[in-house]
């Protein structure tokens, strides 16, 4: 596979659109496929408001398990390249479906989190946000006495319209759009590559299972994020 190195100075706005595969080499399981989270757990029992309403402890146990796993996972070379790019170039944005905070841990700041963050809890009643970066939740109830729920988008939850608008605005301005490690199964995020392509962006996909899904992908690299990203941007490889 021929790798064409990218000079970020050639582009005004680069969007990195990331999914669970971006963190797979950190030891964070993806959602789909064998060994995926939704292979092992039924989302209807652990990742929707109904489940939380009927058994909050069970839902919090599941998310606490994920948080404690993440606590011992670390960003890889690909995350670090994205952070280094942002430091040296303007117009670098990460739009992520991930809730693991791995981009920020690598040093990226300009990160739009579409599905929230596992490192925050939110009061069901008064909406108060509690940051919790520990391996285990510090507390499961708000000072007001109501349950705290993970501040993430569960199945059936509405997306945050402010965050979606920010993502749309930046994607429509992109002249390079690099999709990394997503199955493209969850909407509306799955439609982002096409939005960027329709506005004239060059589209690159990085995914070991990539298939040429559509004619709007200009380059497809069937490779792993942690291996391929440093090769695309060798001048920003901090290893
Ligand atoms: P998926 O689990 O659906 O897809 C992960 C993708 O990553 C697959 O296509 C894999 O082939 C690819 N992959 C695996 N290892 C990789 C690697 N080392 N480098 C690059 N790619 C790799 O995850 P998402 O597409 O992120 O929603 O899932 C989208 C949403 O569905 C998630 O945000 C989550 C889930 O339900 C919420 O939590 C709301």
PDB file of C-alpha atoms in Angstrom, residues 1-233:
ATOM      1  CA  UNK A   1       0.000   0.000   0.000  1.00  0.00           C
ATOM      2  CA  UNK A   2       1.464   3.316  -1.068  1.00  0.00           C
ATOM      3  CA  UNK A   3       1.267   5.982   1.628  1.00  0.00           C
ATOM      4  CA  UNK A   4       1.052   9.567   0.465  1.00  0.00           C
ATOM      5  CA  UNK A   5       2.407  11.852   3.185  1.00  0.00           C
ATOM      6  CA  UNK A   6       0.277  14.872   4.033  1.00  0.00           C
ATOM      7  CA  UNK A   7       1.605  18.410   4.342  1.00  0.00           C
ATOM      8  CA  UNK A   8      -0.906  20.126   6.670  1.00  0.00           C
ATOM      9  CA  UNK A   9       0.181  23.550   5.382  1.00  0.00           C
ATOM     10  CA  UNK A  10      -1.615  22.688   2.124  1.00  0.00           C
ATOM     11  CA  UNK A  11      -4.991  22.732   3.875  1.00  0.00           C
ATOM     12  CA  UNK A  12      -6.931  25.473   5.665  1.00  0.00           C
ATOM     13  CA  UNK A  13      -9.223  23.221   7.713  1.00  0.00           C
ATOM     14  CA  UNK A  14      -8.484  19.608   8.535  1.00  0.00           C
ATOM     15  CA  UNK A  15     -11.097  17.554  10.365  1.00  0.00           C
ATOM     16  CA  UNK A  16     -10.154  14.252  11.992  1.00  0.00           C
ATOM     17  CA  UNK A  17     -13.351  12.285  12.515  1.00  0.00           C
ATOM     18  CA  UNK A  18     -12.685   9.494  14.996  1.00  0.00           C
ATOM     19  CA  UNK A  19     -14.514   6.427  16.269  1.00  0.00           C
ATOM     20  CA  UNK A  20     -13.797   3.562  18.624  1.00  0.00           C
ATOM     21  CA  UNK A  21     -11.090   2.086  16.353  1.00  0.00           C
ATOM     22  CA  UNK A  22      -8.943   5.153  17.106  1.00  0.00           C
ATOM     23  CA  UNK A  23      -8.555   3.874  20.673  1.00  0.00           C
ATOM     24  CA  UNK A  24      -8.459   0.142  19.922  1.00  0.00           C
ATOM     25  CA  UNK A  25      -4.651  -0.027  20.102  1.00  0.00           C
ATOM     26  CA  UNK A  26      -4.804   1.601  23.547  1.00  0.00           C
ATOM     27  CA  UNK A  27      -6.665  -1.477  24.767  1.00  0.00           C
ATOM     28  CA  UNK A  28     -10.141   0.110  24.674  1.00  0.00           C
ATOM     29  CA  UNK A  29     -12.640  -2.321  23.131  1.00  0.00           C
ATOM     30  CA  UNK A  30     -14.636  -1.185  20.102  1.00  0.00           C
ATOM     31  CA  UNK A  31     -18.429  -1.496  20.085  1.00  0.00           C
ATOM     32  CA  UNK A  32     -19.124  -3.805  17.163  1.00  0.00           C
ATOM     33  CA  UNK A  33     -17.600  -6.999  15.879  1.00  0.00           C
ATOM     34  CA  UNK A  34     -16.274  -9.914  17.885  1.00  0.00           C
ATOM     35  CA  UNK A  35     -14.999  -8.828  21.290  1.00  0.00           C
ATOM     36  CA  UNK A  36     -16.945  -5.566  20.919  1.00  0.00           C
ATOM     37  CA  UNK A  37     -18.893  -4.060  23.801  1.00  0.00           C
ATOM     38  CA  UNK A  38     -22.275  -4.681  22.137  1.00  0.00           C
ATOM     39  CA  UNK A  39     -21.263  -8.304  21.534  1.00  0.00           C
ATOM     40  CA  UNK A  40     -20.810  -8.803  25.269  1.00  0.00           C
ATOM     41  CA  UNK A  41     -23.508  -6.520  26.710  1.00  0.00           C
ATOM     42  CA  UNK A  42     -27.084  -5.805  25.766  1.00  0.00           C
ATOM     43  CA  UNK A  43     -27.337  -2.021  25.377  1.00  0.00           C
ATOM     44  CA  UNK A  44     -30.998  -2.174  26.381  1.00  0.00           C
ATOM     45  CA  UNK A  45     -29.850  -3.260  29.847  1.00  0.00           C
ATOM     46  CA  UNK A  46     -26.913  -0.862  30.306  1.00  0.00           C
ATOM     47  CA  UNK A  47     -26.953   2.031  27.864  1.00  0.00           C
ATOM     48  CA  UNK A  48     -30.342   3.711  27.677  1.00  0.00           C
ATOM     49  CA  UNK A  49     -32.466   5.882  29.918  1.00  0.00           C
ATOM     50  CA  UNK A  50     -35.030   3.088  30.501  1.00  0.00           C
ATOM     51  CA  UNK A  51     -32.306   0.816  31.844  1.00  0.00           C
ATOM     52  CA  UNK A  52     -31.059   3.563  34.144  1.00  0.00           C
ATOM     53  CA  UNK A  53     -34.561   4.330  35.402  1.00  0.00           C
ATOM     54  CA  UNK A  54     -35.219   0.697  36.264  1.00  0.00           C
ATOM     55  CA  UNK A  55     -31.775  -0.228  37.632  1.00  0.00           C
ATOM     56  CA  UNK A  56     -29.372   2.712  38.103  1.00  0.00           C
ATOM     57  CA  UNK A  57     -26.809   0.702  40.081  1.00  0.00           C
ATOM     58  CA  UNK A  58     -26.446  -1.871  37.279  1.00  0.00           C
ATOM     59  CA  UNK A  59     -26.002   0.835  34.642  1.00  0.00           C
ATOM     60  CA  UNK A  60     -23.486   2.695  36.823  1.00  0.00           C
ATOM     61  CA  UNK A  61     -21.588  -0.568  37.489  1.00  0.00           C
ATOM     62  CA  UNK A  62     -21.224  -1.069  33.727  1.00  0.00           C
ATOM     63  CA  UNK A  63     -19.932   2.470  33.166  1.00  0.00           C
ATOM     64  CA  UNK A  64     -17.648   2.317  36.190  1.00  0.00           C
ATOM     65  CA  UNK A  65     -16.111  -0.845  34.749  1.00  0.00           C
ATOM     66  CA  UNK A  66     -15.465   0.990  31.483  1.00  0.00           C
ATOM     67  CA  UNK A  67     -13.995   3.958  33.347  1.00  0.00           C
ATOM     68  CA  UNK A  68     -11.641   1.783  35.389  1.00  0.00           C
ATOM     69  CA  UNK A  69     -10.462   0.037  32.209  1.00  0.00           C
ATOM     70  CA  UNK A  70      -9.822   3.418  30.569  1.00  0.00           C
ATOM     71  CA  UNK A  71      -7.935   4.576  33.625  1.00  0.00           C
ATOM     72  CA  UNK A  72      -5.190   2.093  32.727  1.00  0.00           C
ATOM     73  CA  UNK A  73      -5.147   2.801  28.979  1.00  0.00           C
ATOM     74  CA  UNK A  74      -2.977   5.458  27.395  1.00  0.00           C
ATOM     75  CA  UNK A  75      -2.980   7.407  24.104  1.00  0.00           C
ATOM     76  CA  UNK A  76      -0.898   5.971  21.258  1.00  0.00           C
ATOM     77  CA  UNK A  77       1.412   7.537  18.675  1.00  0.00           C
ATOM     78  CA  UNK A  78      -1.545   8.442  16.434  1.00  0.00           C
ATOM     79  CA  UNK A  79      -3.225  10.472  19.186  1.00  0.00           C
ATOM     80  CA  UNK A  80       0.063  12.253  19.850  1.00  0.00           C
ATOM     81  CA  UNK A  81       0.504  13.159  16.161  1.00  0.00           C
ATOM     82  CA  UNK A  82      -2.945  14.805  16.142  1.00  0.00           C
ATOM     83  CA  UNK A  83      -2.064  16.797  19.274  1.00  0.00           C
ATOM     84  CA  UNK A  84       1.289  17.896  17.792  1.00  0.00           C
ATOM     85  CA  UNK A  85      -0.425  18.991  14.569  1.00  0.00           C
ATOM     86  CA  UNK A  86      -2.835  21.191  16.508  1.00  0.00           C
ATOM     87  CA  UNK A  87       0.058  22.889  18.294  1.00  0.00           C
ATOM     88  CA  UNK A  88       1.806  23.808  15.063  1.00  0.00           C
ATOM     89  CA  UNK A  89      -1.110  24.516  12.701  1.00  0.00           C
ATOM     90  CA  UNK A  90      -4.342  26.423  12.929  1.00  0.00           C
ATOM     91  CA  UNK A  91      -7.467  24.836  11.485  1.00  0.00           C
ATOM     92  CA  UNK A  92      -7.072  21.389  13.058  1.00  0.00           C
ATOM     93  CA  UNK A  93     -10.260  19.980  14.627  1.00  0.00           C
ATOM     94  CA  UNK A  94     -11.105  16.571  15.992  1.00  0.00           C
ATOM     95  CA  UNK A  95     -14.744  15.533  15.811  1.00  0.00           C
ATOM     96  CA  UNK A  96     -15.029  12.370  17.851  1.00  0.00           C
ATOM     97  CA  UNK A  97     -17.709   9.822  18.628  1.00  0.00           C
ATOM     98  CA  UNK A  98     -15.510   8.542  21.446  1.00  0.00           C
ATOM     99  CA  UNK A  99     -16.307   9.148  25.078  1.00  0.00           C
ATOM    100  CA  UNK A 100     -12.908   8.029  26.377  1.00  0.00           C
ATOM    101  CA  UNK A 101     -11.157  11.428  26.474  1.00  0.00           C
ATOM    102  CA  UNK A 102      -8.059   9.883  24.860  1.00  0.00           C
ATOM    103  CA  UNK A 103      -7.505  12.803  22.456  1.00  0.00           C
ATOM    104  CA  UNK A 104      -7.449  15.299  25.331  1.00  0.00           C
ATOM    105  CA  UNK A 105      -5.120  13.062  27.330  1.00  0.00           C
ATOM    106  CA  UNK A 106      -2.695  13.172  24.379  1.00  0.00           C
ATOM    107  CA  UNK A 107      -2.844  17.001  24.450  1.00  0.00           C
ATOM    108  CA  UNK A 108      -5.509  17.863  21.853  1.00  0.00           C
ATOM    109  CA  UNK A 109      -7.713  20.791  22.827  1.00  0.00           C
ATOM    110  CA  UNK A 110      -9.874  21.446  19.792  1.00  0.00           C
ATOM    111  CA  UNK A 111     -12.035  18.357  20.264  1.00  0.00           C
ATOM    112  CA  UNK A 112     -15.778  18.174  19.616  1.00  0.00           C
ATOM    113  CA  UNK A 113     -17.228  15.258  21.586  1.00  0.00           C
ATOM    114  CA  UNK A 114     -20.443  14.216  19.863  1.00  0.00           C
ATOM    115  CA  UNK A 115     -21.414  11.561  22.384  1.00  0.00           C
ATOM    116  CA  UNK A 116     -20.272  13.162  25.647  1.00  0.00           C
ATOM    117  CA  UNK A 117     -17.609  11.935  28.043  1.00  0.00           C
ATOM    118  CA  UNK A 118     -17.248   8.993  30.362  1.00  0.00           C
ATOM    119  CA  UNK A 119     -15.260  11.243  32.691  1.00  0.00           C
ATOM    120  CA  UNK A 120     -18.303  13.301  33.657  1.00  0.00           C
ATOM    121  CA  UNK A 121     -21.529  12.534  35.477  1.00  0.00           C
ATOM    122  CA  UNK A 122     -24.694  14.585  35.289  1.00  0.00           C
ATOM    123  CA  UNK A 123     -27.452  14.968  37.860  1.00  0.00           C
ATOM    124  CA  UNK A 124     -30.711  13.523  36.565  1.00  0.00           C
ATOM    125  CA  UNK A 125     -32.668  16.219  38.379  1.00  0.00           C
ATOM    126  CA  UNK A 126     -30.795  19.520  38.443  1.00  0.00           C
ATOM    127  CA  UNK A 127     -28.404  18.919  35.527  1.00  0.00           C
ATOM    128  CA  UNK A 128     -25.302  19.615  37.637  1.00  0.00           C
ATOM    129  CA  UNK A 129     -22.114  18.273  36.009  1.00  0.00           C
ATOM    130  CA  UNK A 130     -19.630  16.368  38.170  1.00  0.00           C
ATOM    131  CA  UNK A 131     -16.165  15.717  36.759  1.00  0.00           C
ATOM    132  CA  UNK A 132     -14.795  12.341  37.837  1.00  0.00           C
ATOM    133  CA  UNK A 133     -11.403  11.266  36.542  1.00  0.00           C
ATOM    134  CA  UNK A 134     -10.917   8.416  38.994  1.00  0.00           C
ATOM    135  CA  UNK A 135     -10.856   4.681  38.351  1.00  0.00           C
ATOM    136  CA  UNK A 136     -14.024   4.325  40.445  1.00  0.00           C
ATOM    137  CA  UNK A 137     -16.872   6.816  40.735  1.00  0.00           C
ATOM    138  CA  UNK A 138     -16.376   9.108  43.730  1.00  0.00           C
ATOM    139  CA  UNK A 139     -20.136   9.272  44.243  1.00  0.00           C
ATOM    140  CA  UNK A 140     -23.245   7.988  42.540  1.00  0.00           C
ATOM    141  CA  UNK A 141     -25.691  10.549  43.852  1.00  0.00           C
ATOM    142  CA  UNK A 142     -25.866  14.328  43.559  1.00  0.00           C
ATOM    143  CA  UNK A 143     -25.948  16.598  46.593  1.00  0.00           C
ATOM    144  CA  UNK A 144     -29.662  17.027  45.863  1.00  0.00           C
ATOM    145  CA  UNK A 145     -30.136  13.294  46.416  1.00  0.00           C
ATOM    146  CA  UNK A 146     -30.894  12.324  42.791  1.00  0.00           C
ATOM    147  CA  UNK A 147     -28.862   9.755  40.844  1.00  0.00           C
ATOM    148  CA  UNK A 148     -25.893  10.925  38.794  1.00  0.00           C
ATOM    149  CA  UNK A 149     -25.806   9.449  35.299  1.00  0.00           C
ATOM    150  CA  UNK A 150     -22.845   9.348  32.901  1.00  0.00           C
ATOM    151  CA  UNK A 151     -22.821  12.539  30.811  1.00  0.00           C
ATOM    152  CA  UNK A 152     -22.939  10.607  27.565  1.00  0.00           C
ATOM    153  CA  UNK A 153     -25.427  10.026  24.782  1.00  0.00           C
ATOM    154  CA  UNK A 154     -27.174   6.708  25.278  1.00  0.00           C
ATOM    155  CA  UNK A 155     -29.321   4.951  22.726  1.00  0.00           C
ATOM    156  CA  UNK A 156     -32.492   7.000  22.310  1.00  0.00           C
ATOM    157  CA  UNK A 157     -31.039  10.169  23.880  1.00  0.00           C
ATOM    158  CA  UNK A 158     -31.218  13.365  21.838  1.00  0.00           C
ATOM    159  CA  UNK A 159     -27.897  14.733  20.616  1.00  0.00           C
ATOM    160  CA  UNK A 160     -26.805  18.125  21.922  1.00  0.00           C
ATOM    161  CA  UNK A 161     -27.916  20.552  19.199  1.00  0.00           C
ATOM    162  CA  UNK A 162     -25.188  23.109  20.039  1.00  0.00           C
ATOM    163  CA  UNK A 163     -22.471  20.472  19.666  1.00  0.00           C
ATOM    164  CA  UNK A 164     -23.992  19.124  16.460  1.00  0.00           C
ATOM    165  CA  UNK A 165     -24.165  22.635  14.980  1.00  0.00           C
ATOM    166  CA  UNK A 166     -20.505  23.247  15.819  1.00  0.00           C
ATOM    167  CA  UNK A 167     -19.578  19.940  14.184  1.00  0.00           C
ATOM    168  CA  UNK A 168     -21.609  20.709  11.050  1.00  0.00           C
ATOM    169  CA  UNK A 169     -20.109  24.167  10.682  1.00  0.00           C
ATOM    170  CA  UNK A 170     -16.546  22.928  10.894  1.00  0.00           C
ATOM    171  CA  UNK A 171     -17.167  19.882   8.672  1.00  0.00           C
ATOM    172  CA  UNK A 172     -18.696  22.045   5.959  1.00  0.00           C
ATOM    173  CA  UNK A 173     -15.533  24.193   5.980  1.00  0.00           C
ATOM    174  CA  UNK A 174     -13.115  21.237   5.835  1.00  0.00           C
ATOM    175  CA  UNK A 175     -10.851  20.860   2.849  1.00  0.00           C
ATOM    176  CA  UNK A 176      -9.392  17.612   4.222  1.00  0.00           C
ATOM    177  CA  UNK A 177     -11.515  15.143   6.183  1.00  0.00           C
ATOM    178  CA  UNK A 178      -9.828  12.078   7.682  1.00  0.00           C
ATOM    179  CA  UNK A 179     -12.127   9.397   9.059  1.00  0.00           C
ATOM    180  CA  UNK A 180     -10.426   7.028  11.503  1.00  0.00           C
ATOM    181  CA  UNK A 181     -11.727   3.840  13.108  1.00  0.00           C
ATOM    182  CA  UNK A 182     -15.474   4.095  12.728  1.00  0.00           C
ATOM    183  CA  UNK A 183     -17.899   1.539  11.350  1.00  0.00           C
ATOM    184  CA  UNK A 184     -20.183   4.327  10.120  1.00  0.00           C
ATOM    185  CA  UNK A 185     -23.209   2.586  11.617  1.00  0.00           C
ATOM    186  CA  UNK A 186     -24.465   5.320  13.926  1.00  0.00           C
ATOM    187  CA  UNK A 187     -26.282   8.339  12.599  1.00  0.00           C
ATOM    188  CA  UNK A 188     -26.134  11.278  12.221  1.00  0.00           C
ATOM    189  CA  UNK A 189     -22.319  11.024  12.598  1.00  0.00           C
ATOM    190  CA  UNK A 190     -22.207   8.378   9.851  1.00  0.00           C
ATOM    191  CA  UNK A 191     -23.288  11.055   7.380  1.00  0.00           C
ATOM    192  CA  UNK A 192     -20.378  13.400   8.131  1.00  0.00           C
ATOM    193  CA  UNK A 193     -17.956  12.126   5.443  1.00  0.00           C
ATOM    194  CA  UNK A 194     -20.579  12.715   2.769  1.00  0.00           C
ATOM    195  CA  UNK A 195     -21.318  16.237   4.071  1.00  0.00           C
ATOM    196  CA  UNK A 196     -17.598  17.052   3.861  1.00  0.00           C
ATOM    197  CA  UNK A 197     -17.282  15.469   0.404  1.00  0.00           C
ATOM    198  CA  UNK A 198     -20.296  17.355  -0.937  1.00  0.00           C
ATOM    199  CA  UNK A 199     -18.615  20.594   0.130  1.00  0.00           C
ATOM    200  CA  UNK A 200     -15.452  19.642  -1.744  1.00  0.00           C
ATOM    201  CA  UNK A 201     -13.209  18.147   0.953  1.00  0.00           C
ATOM    202  CA  UNK A 202     -10.713  15.435   0.168  1.00  0.00           C
ATOM    203  CA  UNK A 203     -11.765  12.316   2.094  1.00  0.00           C
ATOM    204  CA  UNK A 204      -9.355   9.770   3.591  1.00  0.00           C
ATOM    205  CA  UNK A 205     -10.429   6.707   5.563  1.00  0.00           C
ATOM    206  CA  UNK A 206      -8.207   4.731   7.953  1.00  0.00           C
ATOM    207  CA  UNK A 207      -9.650   1.434   9.133  1.00  0.00           C
ATOM    208  CA  UNK A 208      -8.160  -2.087   8.924  1.00  0.00           C
ATOM    209  CA  UNK A 209     -11.578  -3.352   7.794  1.00  0.00           C
ATOM    210  CA  UNK A 210     -12.172  -0.500   5.387  1.00  0.00           C
ATOM    211  CA  UNK A 211     -14.108  -1.342   2.323  1.00  0.00           C
ATOM    212  CA  UNK A 212     -14.609   1.056  -0.506  1.00  0.00           C
ATOM    213  CA  UNK A 213     -18.018   2.022   0.805  1.00  0.00           C
ATOM    214  CA  UNK A 214     -18.697   4.802  -1.608  1.00  0.00           C
ATOM    215  CA  UNK A 215     -17.308   6.927  -4.332  1.00  0.00           C
ATOM    216  CA  UNK A 216     -16.809   9.904  -2.033  1.00  0.00           C
ATOM    217  CA  UNK A 217     -13.768   8.335  -0.360  1.00  0.00           C
ATOM    218  CA  UNK A 218     -10.664   9.464  -2.223  1.00  0.00           C
ATOM    219  CA  UNK A 219      -8.112   7.362  -0.358  1.00  0.00           C
ATOM    220  CA  UNK A 220      -8.700   4.308   1.826  1.00  0.00           C
ATOM    221  CA  UNK A 221      -5.945   2.922   4.063  1.00  0.00           C
ATOM    222  CA  UNK A 222      -6.863  -0.529   5.397  1.00  0.00           C
ATOM    223  CA  UNK A 223      -4.509  -0.146   8.354  1.00  0.00           C
ATOM    224  CA  UNK A 224      -4.468   0.614  12.080  1.00  0.00           C
ATOM    225  CA  UNK A 225      -4.678   4.176  13.362  1.00  0.00           C
ATOM    226  CA  UNK A 226      -1.606   3.979  15.607  1.00  0.00           C
ATOM    227  CA  UNK A 227       0.528   2.643  12.752  1.00  0.00           C
ATOM    228  CA  UNK A 228      -0.763   4.698   9.875  1.00  0.00           C
ATOM    229  CA  UNK A 229      -1.249   8.223  11.260  1.00  0.00           C
ATOM    230  CA  UNK A 230       2.480   8.684  12.102  1.00  0.00           C
ATOM    231  CA  UNK A 231       3.321   7.575   8.543  1.00  0.00           C
ATOM    232  CA  UNK A 232       0.933  10.127   7.037  1.00  0.00           C
ATOM    233  CA  UNK A 233       2.440  12.937   9.136  1.00  0.00           C
TER     234      UNK A 233
END
